[in-house]
Coordinates of C-alpha atoms in Angstrom, one line a residue:
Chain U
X1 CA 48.3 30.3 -92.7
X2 CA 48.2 34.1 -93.1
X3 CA 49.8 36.1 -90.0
X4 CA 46.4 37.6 -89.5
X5 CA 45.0 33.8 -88.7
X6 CA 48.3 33.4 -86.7
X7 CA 48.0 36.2 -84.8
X8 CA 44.3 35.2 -83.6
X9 CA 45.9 31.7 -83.3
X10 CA 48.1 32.9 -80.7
X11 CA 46.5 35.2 -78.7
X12 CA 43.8 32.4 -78.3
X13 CA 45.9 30.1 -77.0
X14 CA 48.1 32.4 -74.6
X15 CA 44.3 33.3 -73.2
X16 CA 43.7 29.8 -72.8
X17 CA 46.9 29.4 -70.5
X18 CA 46.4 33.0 -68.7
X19 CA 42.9 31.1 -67.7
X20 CA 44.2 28.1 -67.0
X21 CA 47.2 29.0 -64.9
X22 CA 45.6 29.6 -61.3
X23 CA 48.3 32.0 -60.0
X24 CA 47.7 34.3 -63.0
X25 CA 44.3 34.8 -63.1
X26 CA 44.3 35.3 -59.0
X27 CA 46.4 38.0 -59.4
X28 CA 45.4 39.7 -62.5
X29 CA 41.1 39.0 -61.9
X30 CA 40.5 38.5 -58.7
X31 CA 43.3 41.0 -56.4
X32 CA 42.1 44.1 -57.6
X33 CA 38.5 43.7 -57.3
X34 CA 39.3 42.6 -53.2
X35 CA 41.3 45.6 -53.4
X36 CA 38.0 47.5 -54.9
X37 CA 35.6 46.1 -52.2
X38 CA 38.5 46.6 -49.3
X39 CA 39.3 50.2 -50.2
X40 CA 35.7 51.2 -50.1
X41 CA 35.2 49.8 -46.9
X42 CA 38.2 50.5 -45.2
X43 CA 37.6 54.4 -46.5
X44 CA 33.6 54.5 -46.9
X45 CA 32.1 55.4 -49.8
X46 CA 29.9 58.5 -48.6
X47 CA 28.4 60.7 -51.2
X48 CA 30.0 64.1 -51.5
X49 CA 28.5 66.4 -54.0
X50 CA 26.2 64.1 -54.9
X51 CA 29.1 61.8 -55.9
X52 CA 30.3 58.3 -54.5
X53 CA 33.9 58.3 -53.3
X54 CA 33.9 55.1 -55.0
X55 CA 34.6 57.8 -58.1
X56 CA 37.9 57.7 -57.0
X57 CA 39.0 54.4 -56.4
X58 CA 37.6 53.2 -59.4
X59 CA 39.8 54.5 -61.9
X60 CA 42.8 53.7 -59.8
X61 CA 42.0 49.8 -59.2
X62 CA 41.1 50.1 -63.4
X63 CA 44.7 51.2 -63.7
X64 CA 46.1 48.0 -61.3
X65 CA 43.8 45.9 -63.2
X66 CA 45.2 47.2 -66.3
X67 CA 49.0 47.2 -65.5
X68 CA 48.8 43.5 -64.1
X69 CA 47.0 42.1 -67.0
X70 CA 50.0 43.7 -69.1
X71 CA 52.8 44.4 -67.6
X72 CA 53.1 42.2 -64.4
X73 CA 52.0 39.2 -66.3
X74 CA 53.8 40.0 -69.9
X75 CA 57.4 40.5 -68.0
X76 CA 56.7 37.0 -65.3
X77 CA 54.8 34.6 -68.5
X78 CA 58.0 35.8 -71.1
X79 CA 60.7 35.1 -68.7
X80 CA 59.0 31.7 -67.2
X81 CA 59.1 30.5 -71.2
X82 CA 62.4 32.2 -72.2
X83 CA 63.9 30.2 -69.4
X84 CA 61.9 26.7 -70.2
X85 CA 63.5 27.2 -73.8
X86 CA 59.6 27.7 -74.9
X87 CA 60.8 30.9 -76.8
X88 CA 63.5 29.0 -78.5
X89 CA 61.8 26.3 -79.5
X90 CA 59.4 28.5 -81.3
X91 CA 62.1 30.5 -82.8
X92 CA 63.1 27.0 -84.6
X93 CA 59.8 27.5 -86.5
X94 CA 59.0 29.8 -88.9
X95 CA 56.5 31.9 -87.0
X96 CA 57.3 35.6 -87.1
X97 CA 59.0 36.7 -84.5
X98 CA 56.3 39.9 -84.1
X99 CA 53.8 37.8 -84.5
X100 CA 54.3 35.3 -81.8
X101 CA 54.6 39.0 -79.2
X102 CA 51.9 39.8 -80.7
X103 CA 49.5 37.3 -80.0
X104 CA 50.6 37.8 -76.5
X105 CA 49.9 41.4 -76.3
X106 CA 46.5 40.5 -77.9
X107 CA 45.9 38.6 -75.1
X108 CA 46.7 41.0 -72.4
X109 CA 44.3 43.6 -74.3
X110 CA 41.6 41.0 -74.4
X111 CA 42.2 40.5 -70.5
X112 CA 42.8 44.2 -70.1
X113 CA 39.4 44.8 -71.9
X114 CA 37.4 41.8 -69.6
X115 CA 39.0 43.6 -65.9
X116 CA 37.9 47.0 -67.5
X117 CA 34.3 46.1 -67.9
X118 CA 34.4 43.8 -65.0
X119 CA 35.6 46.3 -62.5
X120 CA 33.1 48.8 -63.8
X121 CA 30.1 47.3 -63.8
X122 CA 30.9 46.0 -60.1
X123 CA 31.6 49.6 -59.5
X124 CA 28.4 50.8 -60.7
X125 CA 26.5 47.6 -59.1
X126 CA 27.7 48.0 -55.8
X127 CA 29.0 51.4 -55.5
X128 CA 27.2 53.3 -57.3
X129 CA 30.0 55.0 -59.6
X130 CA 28.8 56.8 -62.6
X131 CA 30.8 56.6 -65.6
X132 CA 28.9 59.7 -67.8
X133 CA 29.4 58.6 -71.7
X134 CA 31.5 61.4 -72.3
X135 CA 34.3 59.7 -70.6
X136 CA 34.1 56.4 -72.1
X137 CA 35.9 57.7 -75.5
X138 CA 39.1 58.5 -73.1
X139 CA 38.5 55.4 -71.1
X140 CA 38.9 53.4 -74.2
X141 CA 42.1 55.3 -75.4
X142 CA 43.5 55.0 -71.8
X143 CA 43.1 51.6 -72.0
X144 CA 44.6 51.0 -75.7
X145 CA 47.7 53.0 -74.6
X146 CA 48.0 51.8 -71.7
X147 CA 48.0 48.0 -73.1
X148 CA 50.3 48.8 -75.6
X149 CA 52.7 50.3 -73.5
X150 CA 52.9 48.2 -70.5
X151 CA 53.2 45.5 -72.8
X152 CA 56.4 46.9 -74.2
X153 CA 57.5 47.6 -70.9
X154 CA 56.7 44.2 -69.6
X155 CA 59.0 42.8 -72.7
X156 CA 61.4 45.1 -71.4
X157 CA 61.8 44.2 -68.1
X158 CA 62.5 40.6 -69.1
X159 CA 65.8 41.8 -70.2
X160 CA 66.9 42.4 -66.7
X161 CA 65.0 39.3 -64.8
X162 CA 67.6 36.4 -65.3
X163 CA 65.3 33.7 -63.8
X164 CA 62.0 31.8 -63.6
X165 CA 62.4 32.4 -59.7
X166 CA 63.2 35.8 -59.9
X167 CA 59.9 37.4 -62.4
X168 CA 57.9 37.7 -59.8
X169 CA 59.9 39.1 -57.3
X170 CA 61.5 41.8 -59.9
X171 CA 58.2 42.8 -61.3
X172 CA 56.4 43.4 -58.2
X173 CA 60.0 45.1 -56.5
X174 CA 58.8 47.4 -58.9
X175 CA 55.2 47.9 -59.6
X176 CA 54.9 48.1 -56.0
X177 CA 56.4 51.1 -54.6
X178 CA 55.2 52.6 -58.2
X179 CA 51.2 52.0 -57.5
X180 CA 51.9 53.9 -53.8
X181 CA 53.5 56.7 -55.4
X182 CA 51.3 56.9 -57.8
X183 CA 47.8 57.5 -56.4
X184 CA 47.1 53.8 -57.2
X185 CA 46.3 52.4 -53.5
X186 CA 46.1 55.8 -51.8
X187 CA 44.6 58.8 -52.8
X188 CA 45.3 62.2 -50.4
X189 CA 45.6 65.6 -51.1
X190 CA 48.5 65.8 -48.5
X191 CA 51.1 63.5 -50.9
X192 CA 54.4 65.1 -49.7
X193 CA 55.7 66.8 -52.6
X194 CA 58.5 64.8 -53.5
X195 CA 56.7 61.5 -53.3
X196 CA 54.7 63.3 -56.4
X197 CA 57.7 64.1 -57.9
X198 CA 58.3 60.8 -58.2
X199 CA 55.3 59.0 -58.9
X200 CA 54.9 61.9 -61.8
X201 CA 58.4 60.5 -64.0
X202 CA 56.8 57.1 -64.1
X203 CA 54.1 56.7 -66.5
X204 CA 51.2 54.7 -63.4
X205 CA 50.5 57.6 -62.4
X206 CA 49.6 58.6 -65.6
X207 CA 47.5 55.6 -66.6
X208 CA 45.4 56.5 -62.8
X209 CA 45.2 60.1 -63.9
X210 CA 44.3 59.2 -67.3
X211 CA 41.7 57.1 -66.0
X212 CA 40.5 59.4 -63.5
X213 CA 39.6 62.1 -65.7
X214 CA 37.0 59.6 -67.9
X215 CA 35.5 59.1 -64.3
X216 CA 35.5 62.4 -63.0
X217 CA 31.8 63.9 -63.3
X218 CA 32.9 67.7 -62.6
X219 CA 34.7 67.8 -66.0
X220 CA 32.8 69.6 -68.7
X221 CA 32.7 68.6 -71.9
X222 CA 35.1 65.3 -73.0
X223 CA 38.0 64.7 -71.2
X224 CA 41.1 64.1 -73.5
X225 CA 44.3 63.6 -71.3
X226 CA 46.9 64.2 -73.5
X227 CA 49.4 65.0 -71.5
X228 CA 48.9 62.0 -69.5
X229 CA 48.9 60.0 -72.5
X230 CA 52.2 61.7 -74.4
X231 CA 54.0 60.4 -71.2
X232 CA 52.6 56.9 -71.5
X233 CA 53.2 56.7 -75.0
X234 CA 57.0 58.4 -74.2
X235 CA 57.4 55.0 -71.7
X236 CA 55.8 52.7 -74.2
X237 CA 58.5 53.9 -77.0
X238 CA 61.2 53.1 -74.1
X239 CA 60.2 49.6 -74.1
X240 CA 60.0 48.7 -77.5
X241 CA 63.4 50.0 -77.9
X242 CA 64.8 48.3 -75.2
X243 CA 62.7 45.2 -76.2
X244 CA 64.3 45.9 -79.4
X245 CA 68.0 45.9 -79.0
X246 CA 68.0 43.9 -75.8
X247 CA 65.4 41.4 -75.9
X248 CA 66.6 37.4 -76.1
X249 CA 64.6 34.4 -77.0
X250 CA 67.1 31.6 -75.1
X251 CA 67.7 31.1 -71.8
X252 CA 69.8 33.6 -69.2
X253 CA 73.2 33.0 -70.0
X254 CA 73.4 30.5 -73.0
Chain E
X1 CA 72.9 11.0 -103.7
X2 CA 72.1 14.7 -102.4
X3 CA 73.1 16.0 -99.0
X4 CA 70.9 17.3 -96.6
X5 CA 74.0 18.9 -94.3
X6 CA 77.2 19.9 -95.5
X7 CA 80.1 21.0 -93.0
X8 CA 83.4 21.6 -94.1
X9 CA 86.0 23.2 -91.3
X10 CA 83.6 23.6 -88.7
X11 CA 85.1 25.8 -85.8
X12 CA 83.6 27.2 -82.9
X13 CA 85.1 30.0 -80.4
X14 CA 83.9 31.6 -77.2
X15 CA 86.1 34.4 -75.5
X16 CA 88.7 32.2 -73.8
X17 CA 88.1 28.5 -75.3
X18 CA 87.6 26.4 -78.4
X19 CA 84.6 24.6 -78.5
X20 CA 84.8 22.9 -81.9
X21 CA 88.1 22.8 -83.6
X22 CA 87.8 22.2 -87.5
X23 CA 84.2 19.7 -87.8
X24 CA 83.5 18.2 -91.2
X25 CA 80.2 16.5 -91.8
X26 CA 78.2 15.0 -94.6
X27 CA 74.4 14.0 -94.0
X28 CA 72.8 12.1 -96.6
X29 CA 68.9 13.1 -97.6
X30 CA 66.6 10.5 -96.0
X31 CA 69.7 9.0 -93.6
X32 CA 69.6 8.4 -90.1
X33 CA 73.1 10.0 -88.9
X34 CA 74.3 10.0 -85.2
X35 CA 76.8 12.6 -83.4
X36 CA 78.6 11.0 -80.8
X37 CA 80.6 12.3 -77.9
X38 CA 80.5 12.6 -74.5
X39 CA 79.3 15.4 -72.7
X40 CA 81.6 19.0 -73.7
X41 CA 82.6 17.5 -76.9
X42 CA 81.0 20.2 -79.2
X43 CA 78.1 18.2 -80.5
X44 CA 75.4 20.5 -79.0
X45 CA 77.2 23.9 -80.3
X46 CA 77.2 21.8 -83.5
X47 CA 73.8 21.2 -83.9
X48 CA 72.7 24.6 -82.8
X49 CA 74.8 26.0 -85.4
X50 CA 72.9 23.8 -87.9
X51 CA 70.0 24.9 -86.4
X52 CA 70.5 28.9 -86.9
X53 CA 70.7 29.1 -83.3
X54 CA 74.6 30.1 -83.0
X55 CA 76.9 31.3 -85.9
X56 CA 79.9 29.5 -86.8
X57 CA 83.2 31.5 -86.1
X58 CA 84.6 30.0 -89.1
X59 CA 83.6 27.0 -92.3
X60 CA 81.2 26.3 -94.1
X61 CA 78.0 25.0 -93.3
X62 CA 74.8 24.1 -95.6
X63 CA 71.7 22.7 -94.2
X64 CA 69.0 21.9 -97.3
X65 CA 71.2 23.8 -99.4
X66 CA 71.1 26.9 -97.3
X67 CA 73.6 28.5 -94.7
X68 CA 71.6 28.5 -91.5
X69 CA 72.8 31.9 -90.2
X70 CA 71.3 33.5 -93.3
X71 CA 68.0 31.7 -94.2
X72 CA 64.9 33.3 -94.4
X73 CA 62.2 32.3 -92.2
X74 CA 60.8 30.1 -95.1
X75 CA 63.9 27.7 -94.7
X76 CA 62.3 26.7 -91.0
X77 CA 59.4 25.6 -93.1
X78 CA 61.5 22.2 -93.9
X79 CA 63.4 21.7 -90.2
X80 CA 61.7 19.8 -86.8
X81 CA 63.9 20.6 -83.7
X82 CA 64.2 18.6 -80.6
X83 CA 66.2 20.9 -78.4
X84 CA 67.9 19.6 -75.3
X85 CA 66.0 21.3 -72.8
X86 CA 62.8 22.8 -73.5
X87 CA 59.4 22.7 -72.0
X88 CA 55.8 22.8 -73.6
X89 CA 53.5 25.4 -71.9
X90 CA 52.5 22.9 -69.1
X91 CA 48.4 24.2 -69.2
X92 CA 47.7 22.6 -72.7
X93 CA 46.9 19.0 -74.2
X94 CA 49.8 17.8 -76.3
X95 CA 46.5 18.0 -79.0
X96 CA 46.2 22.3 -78.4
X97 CA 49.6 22.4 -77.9
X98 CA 50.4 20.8 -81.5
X99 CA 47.2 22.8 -83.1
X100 CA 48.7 25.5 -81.9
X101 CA 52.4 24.6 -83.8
X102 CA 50.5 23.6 -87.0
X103 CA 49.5 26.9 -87.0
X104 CA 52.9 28.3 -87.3
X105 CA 53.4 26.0 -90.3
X106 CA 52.5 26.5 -94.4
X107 CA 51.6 22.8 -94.9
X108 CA 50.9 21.4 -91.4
X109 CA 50.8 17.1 -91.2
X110 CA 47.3 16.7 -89.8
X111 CA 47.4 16.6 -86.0
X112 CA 46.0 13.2 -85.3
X113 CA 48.3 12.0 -87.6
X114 CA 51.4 13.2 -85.7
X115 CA 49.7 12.1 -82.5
X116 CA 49.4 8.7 -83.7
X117 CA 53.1 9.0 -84.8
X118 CA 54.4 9.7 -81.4
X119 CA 52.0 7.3 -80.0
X120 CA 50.3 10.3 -77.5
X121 CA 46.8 9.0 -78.3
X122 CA 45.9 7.9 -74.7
X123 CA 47.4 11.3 -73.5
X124 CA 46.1 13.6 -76.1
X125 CA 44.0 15.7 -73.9
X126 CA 45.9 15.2 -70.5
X127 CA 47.5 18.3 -69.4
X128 CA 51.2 18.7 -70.6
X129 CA 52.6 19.5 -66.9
X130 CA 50.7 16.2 -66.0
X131 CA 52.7 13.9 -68.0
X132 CA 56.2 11.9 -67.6
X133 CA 59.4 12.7 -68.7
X134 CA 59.2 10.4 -72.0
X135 CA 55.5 11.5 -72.6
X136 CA 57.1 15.2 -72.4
X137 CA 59.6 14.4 -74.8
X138 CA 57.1 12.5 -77.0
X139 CA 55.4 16.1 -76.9
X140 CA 58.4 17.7 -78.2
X141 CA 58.9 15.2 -81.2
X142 CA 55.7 16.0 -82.1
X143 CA 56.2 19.6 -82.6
X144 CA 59.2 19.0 -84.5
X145 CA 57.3 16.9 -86.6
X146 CA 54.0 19.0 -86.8
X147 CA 55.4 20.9 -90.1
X148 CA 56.0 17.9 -92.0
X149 CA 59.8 18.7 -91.8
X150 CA 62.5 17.3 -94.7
X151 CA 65.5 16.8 -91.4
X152 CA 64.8 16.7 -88.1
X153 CA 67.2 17.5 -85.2
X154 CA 66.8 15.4 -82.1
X155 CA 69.7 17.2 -79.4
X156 CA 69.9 13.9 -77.0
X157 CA 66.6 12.4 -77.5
X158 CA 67.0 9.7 -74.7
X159 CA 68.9 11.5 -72.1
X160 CA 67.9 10.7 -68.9
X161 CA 65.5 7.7 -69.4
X162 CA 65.3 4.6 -67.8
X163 CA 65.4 1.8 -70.2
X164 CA 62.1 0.9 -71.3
X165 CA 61.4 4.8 -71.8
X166 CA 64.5 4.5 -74.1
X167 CA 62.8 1.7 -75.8
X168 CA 59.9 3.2 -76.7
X169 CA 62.0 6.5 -78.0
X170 CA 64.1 4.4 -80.1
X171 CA 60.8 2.8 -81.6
X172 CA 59.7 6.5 -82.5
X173 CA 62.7 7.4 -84.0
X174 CA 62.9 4.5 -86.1
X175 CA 59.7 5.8 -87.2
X176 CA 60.9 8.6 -89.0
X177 CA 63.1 6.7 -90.7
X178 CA 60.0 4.7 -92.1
X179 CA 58.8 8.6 -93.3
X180 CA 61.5 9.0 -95.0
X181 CA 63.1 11.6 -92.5
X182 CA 66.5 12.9 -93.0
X183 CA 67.3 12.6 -89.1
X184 CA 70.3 14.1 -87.1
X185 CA 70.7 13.1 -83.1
X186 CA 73.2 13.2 -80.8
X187 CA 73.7 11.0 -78.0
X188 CA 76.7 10.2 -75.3
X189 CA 75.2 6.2 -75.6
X190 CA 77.0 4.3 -78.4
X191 CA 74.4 1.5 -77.9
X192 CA 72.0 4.3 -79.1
X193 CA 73.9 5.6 -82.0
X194 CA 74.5 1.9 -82.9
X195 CA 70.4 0.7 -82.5
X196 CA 69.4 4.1 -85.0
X197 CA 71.9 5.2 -86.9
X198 CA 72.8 4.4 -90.4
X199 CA 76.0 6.1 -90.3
X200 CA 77.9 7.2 -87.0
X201 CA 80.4 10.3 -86.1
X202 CA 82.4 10.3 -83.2
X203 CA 83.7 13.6 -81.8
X204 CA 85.8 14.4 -78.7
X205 CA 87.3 17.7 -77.8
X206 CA 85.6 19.5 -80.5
X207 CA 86.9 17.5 -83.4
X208 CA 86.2 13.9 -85.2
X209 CA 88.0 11.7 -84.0
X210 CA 86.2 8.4 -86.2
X211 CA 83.4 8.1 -88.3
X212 CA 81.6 5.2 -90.4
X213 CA 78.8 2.8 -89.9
X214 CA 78.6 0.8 -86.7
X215 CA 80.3 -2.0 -87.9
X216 CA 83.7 0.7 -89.7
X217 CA 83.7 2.0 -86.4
X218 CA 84.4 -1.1 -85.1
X219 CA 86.4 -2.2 -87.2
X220 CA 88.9 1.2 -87.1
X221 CA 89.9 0.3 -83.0
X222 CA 91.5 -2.2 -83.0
X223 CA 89.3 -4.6 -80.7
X224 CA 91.4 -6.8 -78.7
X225 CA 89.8 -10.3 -76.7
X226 CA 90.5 -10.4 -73.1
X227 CA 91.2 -13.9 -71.6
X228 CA 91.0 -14.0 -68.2
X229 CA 89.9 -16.3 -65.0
X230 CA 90.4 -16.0 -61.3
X231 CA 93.7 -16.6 -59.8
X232 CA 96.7 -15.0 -57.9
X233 CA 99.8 -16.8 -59.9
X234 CA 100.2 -18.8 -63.1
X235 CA 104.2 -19.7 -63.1
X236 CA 105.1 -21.7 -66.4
X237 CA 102.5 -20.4 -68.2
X238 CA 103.8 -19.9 -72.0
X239 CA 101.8 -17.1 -72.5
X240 CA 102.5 -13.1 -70.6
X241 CA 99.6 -12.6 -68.4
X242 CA 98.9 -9.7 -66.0
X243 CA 96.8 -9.5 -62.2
X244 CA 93.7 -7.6 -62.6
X245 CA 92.1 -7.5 -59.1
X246 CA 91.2 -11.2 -58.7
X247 CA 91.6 -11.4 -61.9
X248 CA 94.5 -13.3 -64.7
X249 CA 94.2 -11.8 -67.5
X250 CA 95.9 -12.4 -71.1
X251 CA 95.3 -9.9 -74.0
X252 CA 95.2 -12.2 -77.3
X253 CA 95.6 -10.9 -81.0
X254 CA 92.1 -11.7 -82.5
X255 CA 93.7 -15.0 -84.9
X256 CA 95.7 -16.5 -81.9
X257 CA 92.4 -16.4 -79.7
X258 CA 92.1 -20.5 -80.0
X259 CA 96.5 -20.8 -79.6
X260 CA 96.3 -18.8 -76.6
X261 CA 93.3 -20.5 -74.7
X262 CA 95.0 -23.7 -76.0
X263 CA 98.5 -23.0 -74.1
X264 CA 96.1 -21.8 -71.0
X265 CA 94.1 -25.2 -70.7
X266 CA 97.1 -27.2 -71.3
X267 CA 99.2 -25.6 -68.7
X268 CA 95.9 -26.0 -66.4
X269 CA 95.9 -29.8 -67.2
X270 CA 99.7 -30.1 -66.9
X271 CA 99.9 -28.1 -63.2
X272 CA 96.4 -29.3 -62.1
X273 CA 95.1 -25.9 -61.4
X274 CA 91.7 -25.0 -61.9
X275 CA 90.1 -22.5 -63.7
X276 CA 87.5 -20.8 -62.1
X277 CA 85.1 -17.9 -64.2
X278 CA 87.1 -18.5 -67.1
X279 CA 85.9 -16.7 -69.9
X280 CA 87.3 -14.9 -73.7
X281 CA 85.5 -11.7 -73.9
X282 CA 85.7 -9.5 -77.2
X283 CA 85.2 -5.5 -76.5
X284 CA 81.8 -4.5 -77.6
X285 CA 81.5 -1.0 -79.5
X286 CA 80.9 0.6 -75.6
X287 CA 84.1 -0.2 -74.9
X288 CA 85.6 0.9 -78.5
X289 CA 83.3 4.1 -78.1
X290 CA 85.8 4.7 -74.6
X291 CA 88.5 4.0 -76.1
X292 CA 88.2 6.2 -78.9
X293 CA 87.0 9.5 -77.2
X294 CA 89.8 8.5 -74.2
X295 CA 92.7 8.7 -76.8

C-alpha cells in the first residue's frame, strides 16, 4: 500500500474511534456548542450597530472547538495508547512512523473542519451571525494553522503527561486558565492589563483573534491576520521540535 | 539448515544492574523455540532486543539475517509481535482493527483468513473492549500475523490464563507451526515450553543456564525417584531415609528403584508395619525446570 492510501487508511480509522468513544465526542462536539447557546443567553445577543453580539462569541467558541478537536484530544488519545503499548505495537510494523501521526492529525482536521461548519451554521441559524465571504479565506487559513499547530502541540504535551490517568487532568490544567486569558470564554474591554499580557505569549489567543477578524463585519476589505498567525505558526514549530527530540512511542518509564 | 535468529554474547546493562549477562541463541527457520525463565531472568529484554525495541550493550545479534537495531523499516515487513502488554484500540471489531494492520503491510494475508486462524469468527465484529482476556490476546496474534510474517514473537502468550484459555492458546500456536512459522515465545511454565516447543532454552539470572529439547533437558538434571509413605520411624530399615512432614522418604538412584522398594517391603513384612500412601514418584520436567533456575 502507498503512504498516500495509508494515510487515508489511518485517519479513517482514528475518526471511527473519535466517534465512537463517547467521552470524546462530548467534549470536542457537543461542550462548545452548550457553551455557544449558554454564552448568548447568559450575555444576550442584542443588535448593536446592526450587528449580533453573537459576532463575538462565535469566533471564540470556533477557536475552543478547534483547540479541543486538536490539541485536547491529540495530547489525551496519544498518551491513553502510548501507555496501552498501542504505539509500540505499531512501531513493530512497518508503518512509517509520520505516517501513523499523520493519520491522526488528519483526523483532528477532519473534526476541526465538521465543529467549524457546525458551529457556524448554528450561529447563523439561531443567532443570526454574519460571516461576509471576505472572511472565509482567513477563516480557512485560521483553521489549517491552527490544526496543524495544536496538533504538534498536543504531541508535545504527551511528553510531559506520564499516565493514562493523568491526560486529562494535564491538558485541561492547562487549556483552561489559557481559554480565560485569552478572550475565549470572556470577552471585556476592561481585561486587566497583565492578564492580556499573558494570554498574548500563548498562541489561543491568537487562534480567537485570528478568528475574530474573519467575523468581524467593520473590517474593510479581506482580513489577513498575520501577526496572529506568525505566532501560531512560532508555537506550532515549538511542538514539532519538542515532539521531535522528545517524543516516545512505549510506555512512561520502560 | 538456515537460522532465522542468531545471538552470540548477548549482554544487557541498565545504569546500576546487569540484565543479561553473555546470551547465545540459535533459532532454526520454521522451528518452534521456547525461552524459559522465571520472571527477571532477561527473556523479555531479550526478545525486545530481537525485536528492535532495545539495543544490545554488547554481541551480536541477527534476526532474518539482519541486526535489529539497524534494519530498515522493510525488515518489519517479515516479523509478527505479540508484546507482553499491549492493548487494541477498544472501539473497533478485531475485523477493522486487523483491516486496519493489513493496511500497514506490503503483502497483507487476507483478513478472514487470519480471523479464521485465530478462531475470532464468532467475535469478529464485537467490540475489542467487549471481549475476554484470551479473545484480547487472540486479537493480538492476529495482528502479528496480519503481514504474513516469516518469525513471530509471542512475549508470554498464556500469562495469566486459566487453563482451558491456555488450551485454546496452545492450539493456536500450534497453528503456526502448521504455517510454517519460525516462532519465538517465552513463558515462566515449563509444561508450556514442553506442549510447543521443538527446542527449549532455559535462562536464569540473565544467562543460559540449559538448553535442548524437552526430553535433553531432562535428561541434563539429574532426575532422582522419591520413595516415600507415611510414618514417624522406620528403625532397621537397610536403606537411609529422612522425615518429611508426615512423610518417610528415601531418595533412590534411578537403576536401584526396584532394590530399594524391595528392602522397604521386606522390612515392612519382617516388622509388620504398614505402609500407608506408599508411592515411587519420578520428578517431572516442573520440578527439573526448579531445579535448574534455583541452582
Amino acid at each position: 500500500m502507498s503512504w498516500l492510501s495509508q494515510l487515508r487508511t489511518q485517519g479513517s480509522f482514528d475518526l471511527l474511534t473519535f466517534r465512537r468513544n463517547p467521552a470524546a465526542t462530548f467534549f470536542t462536539v457537543v461542550l462548545p456548542l452548550i457553551f455557544l447557546f449558554l454564552f448568548t443567553s447568559i450575555f444576550g445577543n442584542e443588535e448593536i450597530n446592526g450587528v449580533r453580539v453573537a459576532n463575538f462569541y462565535v469566533p471564540g467558541i470556533l477557536a475552543l472547538s478547534i483547540i479541543s478537536a486538536t490539541m485536547v484530544n491529540m495530547a489525551i488519545t496519544t498518551t491513553t495508547r502510548r501507555e496501552q503499548g498501542v504505539l509500540k505495537r505499531v512501531r513493530g510494523t512497518p508503518l512509517r512512523p509520520w505516517v501513523f501521526v499523520g493519520g491522526q492529525v488528519l483526523a483532528s482536521l477532519a473534526i476541526a473542519v465538521v465543529m467549524t461548519v457546525l458551529v457556524v451554521l448554528v450561529g447563523w441559524l439561531v443567532f443570526d451571525v454574519q460571516l461576509q465571504s471576505s472572511g472565509v479565506p482567513s477563516l480557512i487559513i485560521s483553521l489549517i494553522i491552527g490544526t496543524a499547530a495544536f496538533c504538534a502541540l498536543g504531541l508535545a504535551l504527551t511528553t510531559i503527561i506520564p499516565s493514562v490517568n493523568a491526560a486529562p487532568a494535564f491538558t485541561n490544567a492547562i487549556a483552561l486558565p489559557l481559554y480565560f486569558v485569552s478572550d475565549i470564554f470572556i470577552i471585556t474591554e476592561d481585561t486587566p492589563s497583565f492578564i492580556s499580557t499573558i494570554g498574548n505569549l500563548f498562541p489561543i489567543k491568537h487562534l480567537g483573534q485570528a478568528l475574530t477578524e474573519s467575523f468581524n463585519p467593520f473590517i474593510e476589505g479581506t482580513p489577513m491576520p498575520w501577526g496572529h498567525w506568525a505566532v501560531i505558526i512560532g508555537w506550532g514549530v515549538f511542538g514539532a521540535a519538542v515532539t521531535a527530540t522528545r517524543f516516545r512511542w512505549t510506555p512512561w518509564g520502560t | 539448515m538456515t537460522l532465522a535468529i542468531e545471538v552470540t554474547d548477548l549482554h544487557k546493562s541498565y545504569a546500576d544492574f546487569e540484565a543479561v549477562k553473555g546470551v547465545d541463541l540459535d533459532v532454526n527457520d520454521g522451528e518452534i523455540f521456547a525461552f524459559l525463565g522465571p520472571n527477571g531472568a532477561g527473556k523479555t529484554t531479550t526478545i525486545e532486543i530481537l525485536e528492535g525495541f532495545r539495543t544490545a550493550t554488547a554481541g551480536s545479534v541477527k534476526v532474518l539475517g539482519q541486526d535489529p537495531a539497524t534494519a530498515p523499516l522493510s525488515w518489519k515487513e517479515e516479523i509478527g509481535i505479540v508484546l507482553q502488554e499491549s492493548e487494541v484500540e477498544p472501539e473497533l471489531t478485531p475485523r477493522e482493527a486487523i483491516r486496519m494492520y493489513a493496511a500497514y503491510y506490503q503483502a497483507p494475508r487476507p483478513v478472514d483468513e487470519v480471523i479464521e486462524i485465530v478462531g475470532l469468527q464468532a467475535k469478529a465484529d464485537d467490540r475489542i473492549g467487549k471481549l475476554s482476556g484470551g479473545q484480547k490476546r487472540r486479537v493480538d496474534l492476529a495482528l502479528a500475523l496480519i503481514g504474513d510474517p516469516k518469525l513471530v514473537f509471542l512475549d508470554e502468550p498464556t500469562t495469566g490464563f486459566d487453563p482451558s484459555a491456555r488450551r485454546d492458546s496452545w492450539e493456536m500456536i500450534e497453528n503456526l507451526r502448521a504455517l510454517g512459522r519460525t516462532v519465538l515465545l517465552t513463558t515462566h511454565y515449563m509444561d508450556e515450553a514442553q506442549q510447543l516447543a521443538d527446542r527449549i532454552a532455559v535462562i536464569a539470572a540473565g544467562k543460559i543456564v540449559a538448553r535442548g529439547t524437552a526430553k535433553e533437558l531432562g535428561e541434563q538434571v539429574k532426575a532422582i525417584p522419591r520413595i516415600s509413605w507415611i510414618g514417624t520411624t522406620a528403625d532397621g530399615l537397610s536403606v537411609p531415609f529422612v522425615q518429611e512432614g508426615e512423610r518417610l522418604v528415601v531418595e533412590a538412584e534411578e537403576q536401584d528403584v526396584i532394590g530399594v522398594v524391595r528392602a522397604i517391603t521386606g522390612w515392612a513384612t519382617d516388622t509388620g508395619i504398614d505402609l500407608p500412601g506408599f508411592e515411587v514418584i519420578r520428578p517431572s520436567l516442573e520440578d527439573t525446570y526448579l531445579r535448574l533456575v534455583a541452582e
